[in-house]
mmCIF file with all atom_site columns, C-alpha atoms in Angstrom:
data_model
loop_
_atom_site.group_PDB
_atom_site.id
_atom_site.type_symbol
_atom_site.label_atom_id
_atom_site.label_alt_id
_atom_site.label_comp_id
_atom_site.label_asym_id
_atom_site.label_entity_id
_atom_site.label_seq_id
_atom_site.pdbx_PDB_ins_code
_atom_site.Cartn_x
_atom_site.Cartn_y
_atom_site.Cartn_z
_atom_site.occupancy
_atom_site.B_iso_or_equiv
_atom_site.pdbx_formal_charge
_atom_site.auth_seq_id
_atom_site.auth_comp_id
_atom_site.auth_asym_id
_atom_site.auth_atom_id
_atom_site.pdbx_PDB_model_num
ATOM 1   C CA . MET X 1 1   ? 47.374 11.446  -46.589 1.00 71.00 ? 1   MET X CA 1
ATOM 2   C CA . ASP X 1 2   ? 47.172 12.901  -50.080 1.00 86.00 ? 2   ASP X CA 1
ATOM 3   C CA . LYS X 1 3   ? 45.465 9.906   -51.724 1.00 93.00 ? 3   LYS X CA 1
ATOM 4   C CA . PRO X 1 4   ? 43.384 6.866   -50.752 1.00 96.00 ? 4   PRO X CA 1
ATOM 5   C CA . ILE X 1 5   ? 45.071 3.607   -49.814 1.00 97.00 ? 5   ILE X CA 1
ATOM 6   C CA . VAL X 1 6   ? 43.966 0.566   -51.814 1.00 98.00 ? 6   VAL X CA 1
ATOM 7   C CA . LEU X 1 7   ? 44.616 -2.807  -50.225 1.00 98.00 ? 7   LEU X CA 1
ATOM 8   C CA . THR X 1 8   ? 44.507 -5.328  -53.056 1.00 98.00 ? 8   THR X CA 1
ATOM 9   C CA . GLU X 1 9   ? 44.268 -9.073  -52.504 1.00 97.00 ? 9   GLU X CA 1
ATOM 10  C CA . TYR X 1 10  ? 43.221 -12.259 -54.229 1.00 98.00 ? 10  TYR X CA 1
ATOM 11  C CA . PRO X 1 11  ? 39.898 -13.138 -52.507 1.00 95.00 ? 11  PRO X CA 1
ATOM 12  C CA . LYS X 1 12  ? 40.067 -14.799 -49.082 1.00 93.00 ? 12  LYS X CA 1
ATOM 13  C CA . SER X 1 13  ? 43.553 -13.583 -48.237 1.00 95.00 ? 13  SER X CA 1
ATOM 14  C CA . GLY X 1 14  ? 42.501 -11.688 -45.105 1.00 93.00 ? 14  GLY X CA 1
ATOM 15  C CA . GLY X 1 15  ? 41.814 -8.279  -46.620 1.00 93.00 ? 15  GLY X CA 1
ATOM 16  C CA . SER X 1 16  ? 38.749 -7.399  -44.551 1.00 91.00 ? 16  SER X CA 1
ATOM 17  C CA . TRP X 1 17  ? 40.709 -7.920  -41.337 1.00 93.00 ? 17  TRP X CA 1
ATOM 18  C CA . ILE X 1 18  ? 43.713 -5.859  -42.396 1.00 96.00 ? 18  ILE X CA 1
ATOM 19  C CA . VAL X 1 19  ? 41.565 -3.050  -43.861 1.00 95.00 ? 19  VAL X CA 1
ATOM 20  C CA . SER X 1 20  ? 39.558 -2.856  -40.641 1.00 94.00 ? 20  SER X CA 1
ATOM 21  C CA . MET X 1 21  ? 42.700 -2.512  -38.537 1.00 95.00 ? 21  MET X CA 1
ATOM 22  C CA . ILE X 1 22  ? 44.303 0.085   -40.825 1.00 96.00 ? 22  ILE X CA 1
ATOM 23  C CA . GLY X 1 23  ? 41.115 2.136   -40.958 1.00 96.00 ? 23  GLY X CA 1
ATOM 24  C CA . ASP X 1 24  ? 40.645 2.173   -37.206 1.00 95.00 ? 24  ASP X CA 1
ATOM 25  C CA . ALA X 1 25  ? 44.316 2.838   -36.448 1.00 96.00 ? 25  ALA X CA 1
ATOM 26  C CA . LEU X 1 26  ? 44.411 5.827   -38.822 1.00 95.00 ? 26  LEU X CA 1
ATOM 27  C CA . GLU X 1 27  ? 40.811 6.869   -38.033 1.00 94.00 ? 27  GLU X CA 1
ATOM 28  C CA . ILE X 1 28  ? 39.826 6.901   -41.710 1.00 95.00 ? 28  ILE X CA 1
ATOM 29  C CA . PRO X 1 29  ? 36.774 5.467   -43.543 1.00 95.00 ? 29  PRO X CA 1
ATOM 30  C CA . LYS X 1 30  ? 36.902 1.833   -44.673 1.00 94.00 ? 30  LYS X CA 1
ATOM 31  C CA . ARG X 1 31  ? 35.491 1.110   -48.111 1.00 95.00 ? 31  ARG X CA 1
ATOM 32  C CA . ASP X 1 32  ? 35.054 -1.709  -50.646 1.00 93.00 ? 32  ASP X CA 1
ATOM 33  C CA . ILE X 1 33  ? 35.791 -0.985  -54.320 1.00 95.00 ? 33  ILE X CA 1
ATOM 34  C CA . TYR X 1 34  ? 32.702 -2.979  -55.346 1.00 92.00 ? 34  TYR X CA 1
ATOM 35  C CA . VAL X 1 35  ? 30.217 -1.075  -53.187 1.00 88.00 ? 35  VAL X CA 1
ATOM 36  C CA . ARG X 1 36  ? 28.660 1.523   -55.466 1.00 81.00 ? 36  ARG X CA 1
ATOM 37  C CA . PRO X 1 37  ? 25.157 3.018   -55.716 1.00 75.00 ? 37  PRO X CA 1
ATOM 38  C CA . GLY X 1 38  ? 22.704 0.176   -56.330 1.00 75.00 ? 38  GLY X CA 1
ATOM 39  C CA . PHE X 1 39  ? 24.750 -2.448  -54.453 1.00 72.00 ? 39  PHE X CA 1
ATOM 40  C CA . ASP X 1 40  ? 22.271 -5.140  -53.345 1.00 67.00 ? 40  ASP X CA 1
ATOM 41  C CA . LEU X 1 41  ? 24.121 -8.407  -52.658 1.00 67.00 ? 41  LEU X CA 1
ATOM 42  C CA . PHE X 1 42  ? 23.326 -7.977  -48.954 1.00 66.00 ? 42  PHE X CA 1
ATOM 43  C CA . GLU X 1 43  ? 22.231 -5.269  -46.516 1.00 72.00 ? 43  GLU X CA 1
ATOM 44  C CA . ILE X 1 44  ? 25.321 -3.107  -46.813 1.00 75.00 ? 44  ILE X CA 1
ATOM 45  C CA . ALA X 1 45  ? 23.943 -0.489  -44.386 1.00 76.00 ? 45  ALA X CA 1
ATOM 46  C CA . LYS X 1 46  ? 24.387 -3.044  -41.591 1.00 77.00 ? 46  LYS X CA 1
ATOM 47  C CA . HIS X 1 47  ? 28.018 -3.677  -42.481 1.00 81.00 ? 47  HIS X CA 1
ATOM 48  C CA . PRO X 1 48  ? 30.363 -2.129  -39.872 1.00 84.00 ? 48  PRO X CA 1
ATOM 49  C CA . TRP X 1 49  ? 32.197 -0.176  -42.609 1.00 88.00 ? 49  TRP X CA 1
ATOM 50  C CA . TYR X 1 50  ? 28.995 1.425   -43.909 1.00 85.00 ? 50  TYR X CA 1
ATOM 51  C CA . MET X 1 51  ? 26.793 2.071   -40.873 1.00 80.00 ? 51  MET X CA 1
ATOM 52  C CA . GLY X 1 52  ? 25.473 5.632   -41.092 1.00 83.00 ? 52  GLY X CA 1
ATOM 53  C CA . VAL X 1 53  ? 27.118 6.221   -44.482 1.00 85.00 ? 53  VAL X CA 1
ATOM 54  C CA . GLU X 1 54  ? 24.880 8.102   -46.913 1.00 81.00 ? 54  GLU X CA 1
ATOM 55  C CA . ASN X 1 55  ? 27.034 7.911   -50.041 1.00 81.00 ? 55  ASN X CA 1
ATOM 56  C CA . PHE X 1 56  ? 29.463 5.311   -51.291 1.00 85.00 ? 56  PHE X CA 1
ATOM 57  C CA . ASP X 1 57  ? 32.298 7.612   -52.326 1.00 87.00 ? 57  ASP X CA 1
ATOM 58  C CA . PHE X 1 58  ? 36.007 6.995   -51.791 1.00 91.00 ? 58  PHE X CA 1
ATOM 59  C CA . PRO X 1 59  ? 37.338 9.906   -49.706 1.00 91.00 ? 59  PRO X CA 1
ATOM 60  C CA . ILE X 1 60  ? 40.941 10.999  -50.167 1.00 93.00 ? 60  ILE X CA 1
ATOM 61  C CA . LYS X 1 61  ? 41.559 9.827   -46.614 1.00 94.00 ? 61  LYS X CA 1
ATOM 62  C CA . SER X 1 62  ? 40.276 6.251   -46.789 1.00 96.00 ? 62  SER X CA 1
ATOM 63  C CA . ILE X 1 63  ? 41.350 2.621   -47.008 1.00 97.00 ? 63  ILE X CA 1
ATOM 64  C CA . ILE X 1 64  ? 39.725 0.571   -49.791 1.00 97.00 ? 64  ILE X CA 1
ATOM 65  C CA . LYS X 1 65  ? 39.622 -3.209  -50.193 1.00 96.00 ? 65  LYS X CA 1
ATOM 66  C CA . SER X 1 66  ? 39.936 -4.497  -53.753 1.00 97.00 ? 66  SER X CA 1
ATOM 67  C CA . HIS X 1 67  ? 40.321 -7.764  -55.657 1.00 97.00 ? 67  HIS X CA 1
ATOM 68  C CA . GLU X 1 68  ? 41.175 -5.999  -58.912 1.00 97.00 ? 68  GLU X CA 1
ATOM 69  C CA . LEU X 1 69  ? 44.200 -6.672  -61.085 1.00 97.00 ? 69  LEU X CA 1
ATOM 70  C CA . PRO X 1 70  ? 46.637 -3.809  -61.850 1.00 97.00 ? 70  PRO X CA 1
ATOM 71  C CA . ASN X 1 71  ? 45.317 -0.970  -64.029 1.00 95.00 ? 71  ASN X CA 1
ATOM 72  C CA . SER X 1 72  ? 41.679 -1.814  -63.377 1.00 96.00 ? 72  SER X CA 1
ATOM 73  C CA . SER X 1 73  ? 39.162 0.670   -64.759 1.00 95.00 ? 73  SER X CA 1
ATOM 74  C CA . LEU X 1 74  ? 37.292 0.446   -61.438 1.00 94.00 ? 74  LEU X CA 1
ATOM 75  C CA . ILE X 1 75  ? 40.132 2.294   -59.709 1.00 95.00 ? 75  ILE X CA 1
ATOM 76  C CA . ASP X 1 76  ? 39.957 5.488   -61.737 1.00 92.00 ? 76  ASP X CA 1
ATOM 77  C CA . PHE X 1 77  ? 41.736 7.645   -59.172 1.00 93.00 ? 77  PHE X CA 1
ATOM 78  C CA . ASP X 1 78  ? 45.277 8.036   -57.888 1.00 95.00 ? 78  ASP X CA 1
ATOM 79  C CA . ALA X 1 79  ? 45.986 5.724   -54.958 1.00 96.00 ? 79  ALA X CA 1
ATOM 80  C CA . ARG X 1 80  ? 48.687 4.236   -52.785 1.00 96.00 ? 80  ARG X CA 1
ATOM 81  C CA . TYR X 1 81  ? 48.687 0.417   -53.020 1.00 97.00 ? 81  TYR X CA 1
ATOM 82  C CA . ILE X 1 82  ? 49.276 -2.412  -50.570 1.00 98.00 ? 82  ILE X CA 1
ATOM 83  C CA . HIS X 1 83  ? 49.350 -5.974  -51.919 1.00 98.00 ? 83  HIS X CA 1
ATOM 84  C CA . LEU X 1 84  ? 48.267 -8.564  -49.350 1.00 98.00 ? 84  LEU X CA 1
ATOM 85  C CA . VAL X 1 85  ? 49.309 -12.164 -49.984 1.00 98.00 ? 85  VAL X CA 1
ATOM 86  C CA . ARG X 1 86  ? 48.458 -15.443 -48.276 1.00 97.00 ? 86  ARG X CA 1
ATOM 87  C CA . ASP X 1 87  ? 49.650 -18.996 -48.891 1.00 97.00 ? 87  ASP X CA 1
ATOM 88  C CA . GLY X 1 88  ? 47.754 -19.958 -52.043 1.00 98.00 ? 88  GLY X CA 1
ATOM 89  C CA . ARG X 1 89  ? 46.877 -23.385 -50.672 1.00 97.00 ? 89  ARG X CA 1
ATOM 90  C CA . ASP X 1 90  ? 45.071 -21.845 -47.702 1.00 96.00 ? 90  ASP X CA 1
ATOM 91  C CA . VAL X 1 91  ? 43.391 -19.429 -50.102 1.00 96.00 ? 91  VAL X CA 1
ATOM 92  C CA . VAL X 1 92  ? 42.012 -22.372 -52.097 1.00 96.00 ? 92  VAL X CA 1
ATOM 93  C CA . VAL X 1 93  ? 40.451 -23.947 -49.005 1.00 94.00 ? 93  VAL X CA 1
ATOM 94  C CA . SER X 1 94  ? 39.066 -20.697 -47.604 1.00 91.00 ? 94  SER X CA 1
ATOM 95  C CA . LYS X 1 95  ? 37.567 -19.714 -50.967 1.00 92.00 ? 95  LYS X CA 1
ATOM 96  C CA . TRP X 1 96  ? 36.107 -23.210 -51.457 1.00 89.00 ? 96  TRP X CA 1
ATOM 97  C CA . PHE X 1 97  ? 34.145 -23.065 -48.205 1.00 88.00 ? 97  PHE X CA 1
ATOM 98  C CA . PHE X 1 98  ? 33.196 -19.428 -48.780 1.00 87.00 ? 98  PHE X CA 1
ATOM 99  C CA . GLU X 1 99  ? 31.636 -20.162 -52.170 1.00 85.00 ? 99  GLU X CA 1
ATOM 100 C CA . LYS X 1 100 ? 30.202 -23.596 -51.326 1.00 84.00 ? 100 LYS X CA 1
ATOM 101 C CA . ASP X 1 101 ? 28.873 -22.774 -47.882 1.00 79.00 ? 101 ASP X CA 1
ATOM 102 C CA . PHE X 1 102 ? 28.655 -19.055 -47.077 1.00 75.00 ? 102 PHE X CA 1
ATOM 103 C CA . CYS X 1 103 ? 27.551 -17.710 -50.463 1.00 73.00 ? 103 CYS X CA 1
ATOM 104 C CA . VAL X 1 104 ? 24.941 -20.395 -51.140 1.00 73.00 ? 104 VAL X CA 1
ATOM 105 C CA . LYS X 1 105 ? 23.411 -20.462 -47.650 1.00 74.00 ? 105 LYS X CA 1
ATOM 106 C CA . ASN X 1 106 ? 23.174 -16.655 -47.552 1.00 69.00 ? 106 ASN X CA 1
ATOM 107 C CA . GLY X 1 107 ? 21.569 -16.486 -50.995 1.00 67.00 ? 107 GLY X CA 1
ATOM 108 C CA . ILE X 1 108 ? 24.460 -14.614 -52.620 1.00 67.00 ? 108 ILE X CA 1
ATOM 109 C CA . THR X 1 109 ? 24.733 -17.412 -55.186 1.00 71.00 ? 109 THR X CA 1
ATOM 110 C CA . SER X 1 110 ? 22.143 -20.073 -55.940 1.00 70.00 ? 110 SER X CA 1
ATOM 111 C CA . LEU X 1 111 ? 24.357 -23.077 -56.621 1.00 74.00 ? 111 LEU X CA 1
ATOM 112 C CA . PHE X 1 112 ? 27.894 -24.374 -56.175 1.00 80.00 ? 112 PHE X CA 1
ATOM 113 C CA . ASP X 1 113 ? 28.611 -27.762 -57.714 1.00 81.00 ? 113 ASP X CA 1
ATOM 114 C CA . LYS X 1 114 ? 32.321 -27.693 -58.535 1.00 89.00 ? 114 LYS X CA 1
ATOM 115 C CA . ASN X 1 115 ? 34.616 -30.648 -58.000 1.00 92.00 ? 115 ASN X CA 1
ATOM 116 C CA . PHE X 1 116 ? 37.347 -29.942 -55.399 1.00 95.00 ? 116 PHE X CA 1
ATOM 117 C CA . ASP X 1 117 ? 40.151 -31.471 -57.471 1.00 95.00 ? 117 ASP X CA 1
ATOM 118 C CA . GLU X 1 118 ? 39.298 -29.230 -60.421 1.00 95.00 ? 118 GLU X CA 1
ATOM 119 C CA . TYR X 1 119 ? 38.723 -26.271 -58.117 1.00 94.00 ? 119 TYR X CA 1
ATOM 120 C CA . VAL X 1 120 ? 42.240 -26.541 -56.691 1.00 97.00 ? 120 VAL X CA 1
ATOM 121 C CA . GLU X 1 121 ? 43.791 -26.223 -60.134 1.00 96.00 ? 121 GLU X CA 1
ATOM 122 C CA . GLU X 1 122 ? 41.406 -23.436 -61.197 1.00 96.00 ? 122 GLU X CA 1
ATOM 123 C CA . VAL X 1 123 ? 42.115 -21.272 -58.154 1.00 97.00 ? 123 VAL X CA 1
ATOM 124 C CA . ALA X 1 124 ? 45.841 -22.048 -58.323 1.00 98.00 ? 124 ALA X CA 1
ATOM 125 C CA . GLN X 1 125 ? 45.900 -20.580 -61.826 1.00 98.00 ? 125 GLN X CA 1
ATOM 126 C CA . GLU X 1 126 ? 43.909 -17.476 -60.841 1.00 97.00 ? 126 GLU X CA 1
ATOM 127 C CA . TRP X 1 127 ? 45.907 -16.911 -57.650 1.00 98.00 ? 127 TRP X CA 1
ATOM 128 C CA . THR X 1 128 ? 49.229 -17.310 -59.459 1.00 98.00 ? 128 THR X CA 1
ATOM 129 C CA . LYS X 1 129 ? 48.319 -14.783 -62.139 1.00 98.00 ? 129 LYS X CA 1
ATOM 130 C CA . TYR X 1 130 ? 47.026 -12.344 -59.538 1.00 98.00 ? 130 TYR X CA 1
ATOM 131 C CA . VAL X 1 131 ? 50.025 -12.372 -57.212 1.00 98.00 ? 131 VAL X CA 1
ATOM 132 C CA . LEU X 1 132 ? 52.584 -12.347 -60.035 1.00 97.00 ? 132 LEU X CA 1
ATOM 133 C CA . ASP X 1 133 ? 50.855 -9.422  -61.763 1.00 97.00 ? 133 ASP X CA 1
ATOM 134 C CA . TRP X 1 134 ? 50.936 -7.405  -58.550 1.00 97.00 ? 134 TRP X CA 1
ATOM 135 C CA . MET X 1 135 ? 54.494 -8.419  -57.675 1.00 95.00 ? 135 MET X CA 1
ATOM 136 C CA . ASN X 1 136 ? 55.557 -6.776  -60.932 1.00 92.00 ? 136 ASN X CA 1
ATOM 137 C CA . GLN X 1 137 ? 54.036 -3.443  -59.892 1.00 95.00 ? 137 GLN X CA 1
ATOM 138 C CA . GLY X 1 138 ? 56.603 -2.567  -57.239 1.00 91.00 ? 138 GLY X CA 1
ATOM 139 C CA . VAL X 1 139 ? 53.992 -1.925  -54.543 1.00 96.00 ? 139 VAL X CA 1
ATOM 140 C CA . ILE X 1 140 ? 54.202 -2.673  -50.815 1.00 97.00 ? 140 ILE X CA 1
ATOM 141 C CA . THR X 1 141 ? 53.677 -6.402  -50.259 1.00 97.00 ? 141 THR X CA 1
ATOM 142 C CA . ILE X 1 142 ? 52.522 -7.736  -46.897 1.00 98.00 ? 142 ILE X CA 1
ATOM 143 C CA . TYR X 1 143 ? 51.880 -11.279 -45.666 1.00 98.00 ? 143 TYR X CA 1
ATOM 144 C CA . TYR X 1 144 ? 48.737 -12.499 -43.921 1.00 96.00 ? 144 TYR X CA 1
ATOM 145 C CA . GLU X 1 145 ? 50.816 -14.991 -41.943 1.00 97.00 ? 145 GLU X CA 1
ATOM 146 C CA . ASP X 1 146 ? 52.955 -12.168 -40.487 1.00 97.00 ? 146 ASP X CA 1
ATOM 147 C CA . PHE X 1 147 ? 49.854 -10.459 -39.152 1.00 96.00 ? 147 PHE X CA 1
ATOM 148 C CA . LEU X 1 148 ? 48.625 -13.739 -37.652 1.00 94.00 ? 148 LEU X CA 1
ATOM 149 C CA . SER X 1 149 ? 51.916 -14.228 -35.813 1.00 95.00 ? 149 SER X CA 1
ATOM 150 C CA . ALA X 1 150 ? 52.485 -10.650 -34.561 1.00 96.00 ? 150 ALA X CA 1
ATOM 151 C CA . PRO X 1 151 ? 49.620 -8.313  -35.540 1.00 95.00 ? 151 PRO X CA 1
ATOM 152 C CA . GLU X 1 152 ? 50.698 -5.275  -33.522 1.00 96.00 ? 152 GLU X CA 1
ATOM 153 C CA . LYS X 1 153 ? 54.268 -5.450  -34.815 1.00 97.00 ? 153 LYS X CA 1
ATOM 154 C CA . TYR X 1 154 ? 53.365 -5.772  -38.479 1.00 97.00 ? 154 TYR X CA 1
ATOM 155 C CA . LEU X 1 155 ? 50.511 -3.283  -38.306 1.00 97.00 ? 155 LEU X CA 1
ATOM 156 C CA . ASP X 1 156 ? 52.951 -0.739  -36.877 1.00 96.00 ? 156 ASP X CA 1
ATOM 157 C CA . VAL X 1 157 ? 55.497 -1.434  -39.627 1.00 96.00 ? 157 VAL X CA 1
ATOM 158 C CA . LEU X 1 158 ? 52.842 -1.094  -42.332 1.00 96.00 ? 158 LEU X CA 1
ATOM 159 C CA . LEU X 1 159 ? 51.355 2.127   -40.975 1.00 96.00 ? 159 LEU X CA 1
ATOM 160 C CA . LYS X 1 160 ? 54.791 3.745   -40.986 1.00 94.00 ? 160 LYS X CA 1
ATOM 161 C CA . GLN X 1 161 ? 55.124 2.824   -44.664 1.00 94.00 ? 161 GLN X CA 1
ATOM 162 C CA . VAL X 1 162 ? 51.798 4.254   -45.806 1.00 92.00 ? 162 VAL X CA 1
ATOM 163 C CA . SER X 1 163 ? 51.207 7.207   -43.489 1.00 88.00 ? 163 SER X CA 1
ATOM 164 C CA . ASP X 1 164 ? 53.034 9.967   -41.667 1.00 81.00 ? 164 ASP X CA 1
ATOM 165 C CA . PHE X 1 165 ? 50.468 9.679   -38.869 1.00 82.00 ? 165 PHE X CA 1
ATOM 166 C CA . HIS X 1 166 ? 52.086 8.366   -35.680 1.00 87.00 ? 166 HIS X CA 1
ATOM 167 C CA . VAL X 1 167 ? 50.022 5.650   -34.026 1.00 91.00 ? 167 VAL X CA 1
ATOM 168 C CA . GLN X 1 168 ? 50.696 5.061   -30.341 1.00 93.00 ? 168 GLN X CA 1
ATOM 169 C CA . GLU X 1 169 ? 51.370 1.561   -29.037 1.00 94.00 ? 169 GLU X CA 1
ATOM 170 C CA . SER X 1 170 ? 48.238 1.672   -26.885 1.00 96.00 ? 170 SER X CA 1
ATOM 171 C CA . VAL X 1 171 ? 46.131 2.395   -29.974 1.00 95.00 ? 171 VAL X CA 1
ATOM 172 C CA . LEU X 1 172 ? 47.702 -0.518  -31.849 1.00 96.00 ? 172 LEU X CA 1
ATOM 173 C CA . LYS X 1 173 ? 46.864 -2.862  -28.961 1.00 96.00 ? 173 LYS X CA 1
ATOM 174 C CA . GLU X 1 174 ? 43.288 -1.574  -28.843 1.00 96.00 ? 174 GLU X CA 1
ATOM 175 C CA . VAL X 1 175 ? 42.796 -1.954  -32.605 1.00 95.00 ? 175 VAL X CA 1
ATOM 176 C CA . VAL X 1 176 ? 44.182 -5.491  -32.665 1.00 95.00 ? 176 VAL X CA 1
ATOM 177 C CA . SER X 1 177 ? 42.060 -6.579  -29.692 1.00 93.00 ? 177 SER X CA 1
ATOM 178 C CA . LYS X 1 178 ? 38.964 -5.079  -31.316 1.00 91.00 ? 178 LYS X CA 1
ATOM 179 C CA . HIS X 1 179 ? 39.428 -7.091  -34.496 1.00 89.00 ? 179 HIS X CA 1
ATOM 180 C CA . THR X 1 180 ? 39.856 -10.614 -33.194 1.00 82.00 ? 180 THR X CA 1
ATOM 181 C CA . LYS X 1 181 ? 38.234 -13.462 -35.136 1.00 71.00 ? 181 LYS X CA 1
ATOM 182 C CA . LYS X 1 182 ? 35.444 -13.642 -32.542 1.00 72.00 ? 182 LYS X CA 1
ATOM 183 C CA . ASN X 1 183 ? 34.713 -9.907  -32.651 1.00 64.00 ? 183 ASN X CA 1
ATOM 184 C CA . SER X 1 184 ? 34.898 -9.735  -36.429 1.00 65.00 ? 184 SER X CA 1
ATOM 185 C CA . SER X 1 185 ? 32.449 -12.614 -36.728 1.00 60.00 ? 185 SER X CA 1
ATOM 186 C CA . GLU X 1 186 ? 30.013 -11.047 -34.271 1.00 59.00 ? 186 GLU X CA 1
ATOM 187 C CA . SER X 1 187 ? 30.101 -7.720  -36.122 1.00 61.00 ? 187 SER X CA 1
ATOM 188 C CA . LEU X 1 188 ? 28.836 -9.459  -39.274 1.00 57.00 ? 188 LEU X CA 1
ATOM 189 C CA . SER X 1 189 ? 26.134 -11.510 -37.559 1.00 54.00 ? 189 SER X CA 1
ATOM 190 C CA . LYS X 1 190 ? 23.595 -8.713  -38.098 1.00 59.00 ? 190 LYS X CA 1
ATOM 191 C CA . ILE X 1 191 ? 23.971 -9.097  -41.861 1.00 56.00 ? 191 ILE X CA 1
ATOM 192 C CA . PHE X 1 192 ? 24.390 -12.818 -42.491 1.00 53.00 ? 192 PHE X CA 1
ATOM 193 C CA . LYS X 1 193 ? 22.205 -15.558 -40.997 1.00 53.00 ? 193 LYS X CA 1
ATOM 194 C CA . HIS X 1 194 ? 24.794 -18.174 -41.893 1.00 48.00 ? 194 HIS X CA 1
ATOM 195 C CA . ASN X 1 195 ? 27.788 -16.274 -40.610 1.00 49.00 ? 195 ASN X CA 1
ATOM 196 C CA . THR X 1 196 ? 30.933 -18.107 -41.645 1.00 53.00 ? 196 THR X CA 1
ATOM 197 C CA . PHE X 1 197 ? 32.528 -15.177 -43.483 1.00 46.00 ? 197 PHE X CA 1
ATOM 198 C CA . VAL X 1 198 ? 35.307 -15.430 -40.899 1.00 57.00 ? 198 VAL X CA 1
ATOM 199 C CA . ARG X 1 199 ? 35.715 -19.238 -40.850 1.00 54.00 ? 199 ARG X CA 1
ATOM 200 C CA . LYS X 1 200 ? 39.032 -20.283 -39.278 1.00 64.00 ? 200 LYS X CA 1
ATOM 201 C CA . GLY X 1 201 ? 41.499 -17.510 -40.022 1.00 71.00 ? 201 GLY X CA 1
ATOM 202 C CA . ILE X 1 202 ? 44.527 -19.734 -39.510 1.00 79.00 ? 202 ILE X CA 1
ATOM 203 C CA . SER X 1 203 ? 47.626 -20.751 -41.428 1.00 90.00 ? 203 SER X CA 1
ATOM 204 C CA . GLY X 1 204 ? 48.127 -24.278 -42.740 1.00 92.00 ? 204 GLY X CA 1
ATOM 205 C CA . ASP X 1 205 ? 44.507 -25.455 -42.873 1.00 92.00 ? 205 ASP X CA 1
ATOM 206 C CA . TRP X 1 206 ? 45.155 -26.720 -46.405 1.00 95.00 ? 206 TRP X CA 1
ATOM 207 C CA . LYS X 1 207 ? 46.925 -29.749 -44.877 1.00 95.00 ? 207 LYS X CA 1
ATOM 208 C CA . ASN X 1 208 ? 43.539 -30.913 -43.577 1.00 94.00 ? 208 ASN X CA 1
ATOM 209 C CA . HIS X 1 209 ? 41.950 -30.847 -47.035 1.00 94.00 ? 209 HIS X CA 1
ATOM 210 C CA . PHE X 1 210 ? 44.556 -31.391 -49.764 1.00 96.00 ? 210 PHE X CA 1
ATOM 211 C CA . SER X 1 211 ? 45.104 -34.894 -51.079 1.00 97.00 ? 211 SER X CA 1
ATOM 212 C CA . LYS X 1 212 ? 48.421 -35.936 -52.607 1.00 97.00 ? 212 LYS X CA 1
ATOM 213 C CA . LYS X 1 213 ? 46.831 -35.259 -55.999 1.00 98.00 ? 213 LYS X CA 1
ATOM 214 C CA . ASN X 1 214 ? 45.799 -31.753 -54.889 1.00 97.00 ? 214 ASN X CA 1
ATOM 215 C CA . ILE X 1 215 ? 49.299 -30.975 -53.626 1.00 97.00 ? 215 ILE X CA 1
ATOM 216 C CA . GLU X 1 216 ? 50.804 -32.048 -56.935 1.00 97.00 ? 216 GLU X CA 1
ATOM 217 C CA . SER X 1 217 ? 48.288 -30.207 -59.121 1.00 97.00 ? 217 SER X CA 1
ATOM 218 C CA . PHE X 1 218 ? 48.652 -27.000 -57.101 1.00 98.00 ? 218 PHE X CA 1
ATOM 219 C CA . ASP X 1 219 ? 52.433 -27.225 -57.225 1.00 97.00 ? 219 ASP X CA 1
ATOM 220 C CA . SER X 1 220 ? 52.462 -27.800 -60.983 1.00 97.00 ? 220 SER X CA 1
ATOM 221 C CA . VAL X 1 221 ? 50.655 -24.496 -61.502 1.00 97.00 ? 221 VAL X CA 1
ATOM 222 C CA . ALA X 1 222 ? 51.770 -22.262 -58.636 1.00 97.00 ? 222 ALA X CA 1
ATOM 223 C CA . ARG X 1 223 ? 55.315 -23.352 -57.807 1.00 97.00 ? 223 ARG X CA 1
ATOM 224 C CA . ASP X 1 224 ? 57.028 -20.262 -59.277 1.00 95.00 ? 224 ASP X CA 1
ATOM 225 C CA . ALA X 1 225 ? 54.736 -17.900 -57.369 1.00 97.00 ? 225 ALA X CA 1
ATOM 226 C CA . MET X 1 226 ? 55.164 -19.885 -54.139 1.00 97.00 ? 226 MET X CA 1
ATOM 227 C CA . LEU X 1 227 ? 58.952 -19.731 -54.528 1.00 97.00 ? 227 LEU X CA 1
ATOM 228 C CA . LEU X 1 228 ? 58.927 -16.006 -55.300 1.00 96.00 ? 228 LEU X CA 1
ATOM 229 C CA . LEU X 1 229 ? 56.797 -15.262 -52.237 1.00 96.00 ? 229 LEU X CA 1
ATOM 230 C CA . GLY X 1 230 ? 58.905 -17.505 -50.002 1.00 96.00 ? 230 GLY X CA 1
ATOM 231 C CA . TYR X 1 231 ? 56.224 -20.088 -49.234 1.00 96.00 ? 231 TYR X CA 1
ATOM 232 C CA . GLU X 1 232 ? 58.429 -22.780 -50.776 1.00 91.00 ? 232 GLU X CA 1
ATOM 233 C CA . SER X 1 233 ? 62.203 -23.027 -50.826 1.00 84.00 ? 233 SER X CA 1
#
């Protein structure tokens, strides 16, 4: 590797899971673009990516999670990019519970009082802009749903695209089994008392929460992006 890999995603698209698997498969440090000196949102030293880490640099051989748009000033170094996408409707639901439940109960934010109907449209607009901006950059695009369905297969395909390091099948199996939903949740339990960072991790949960009005308002904003990504036909 001659440059870091940046995995960019709209929040709650599964980036922590994919970054963890890439990092372990390639045996490289896992980083977060927002963790810099002075970071104090939570006890970062207990996070599995940062245990025993003395400085928060971004080594040349590393995988970095980011929610930044293209050409962000935060990424002031040359990098290889992966764009992770997830069905925007599932993103809405996952982000809703993350902000309303996880962030408030863990003291990351003090209050969340948004209306769900308005929230659907707000996130649909943000998600649409994000994915369309990155789709215009010509970077590798991967799908969260693919990794849910066949994680070893799609991890292998991705690693061959971003690295010349051959990863054996046995290593892929080990990495995938290490980063199950249960194991990922347990690894974060030392940091967060209310540990729902990994909530369901499934596809299609939006059907349990979207009303007819929500479906229509999301579609009115995000239809072009959903068509482009193949989530709608």
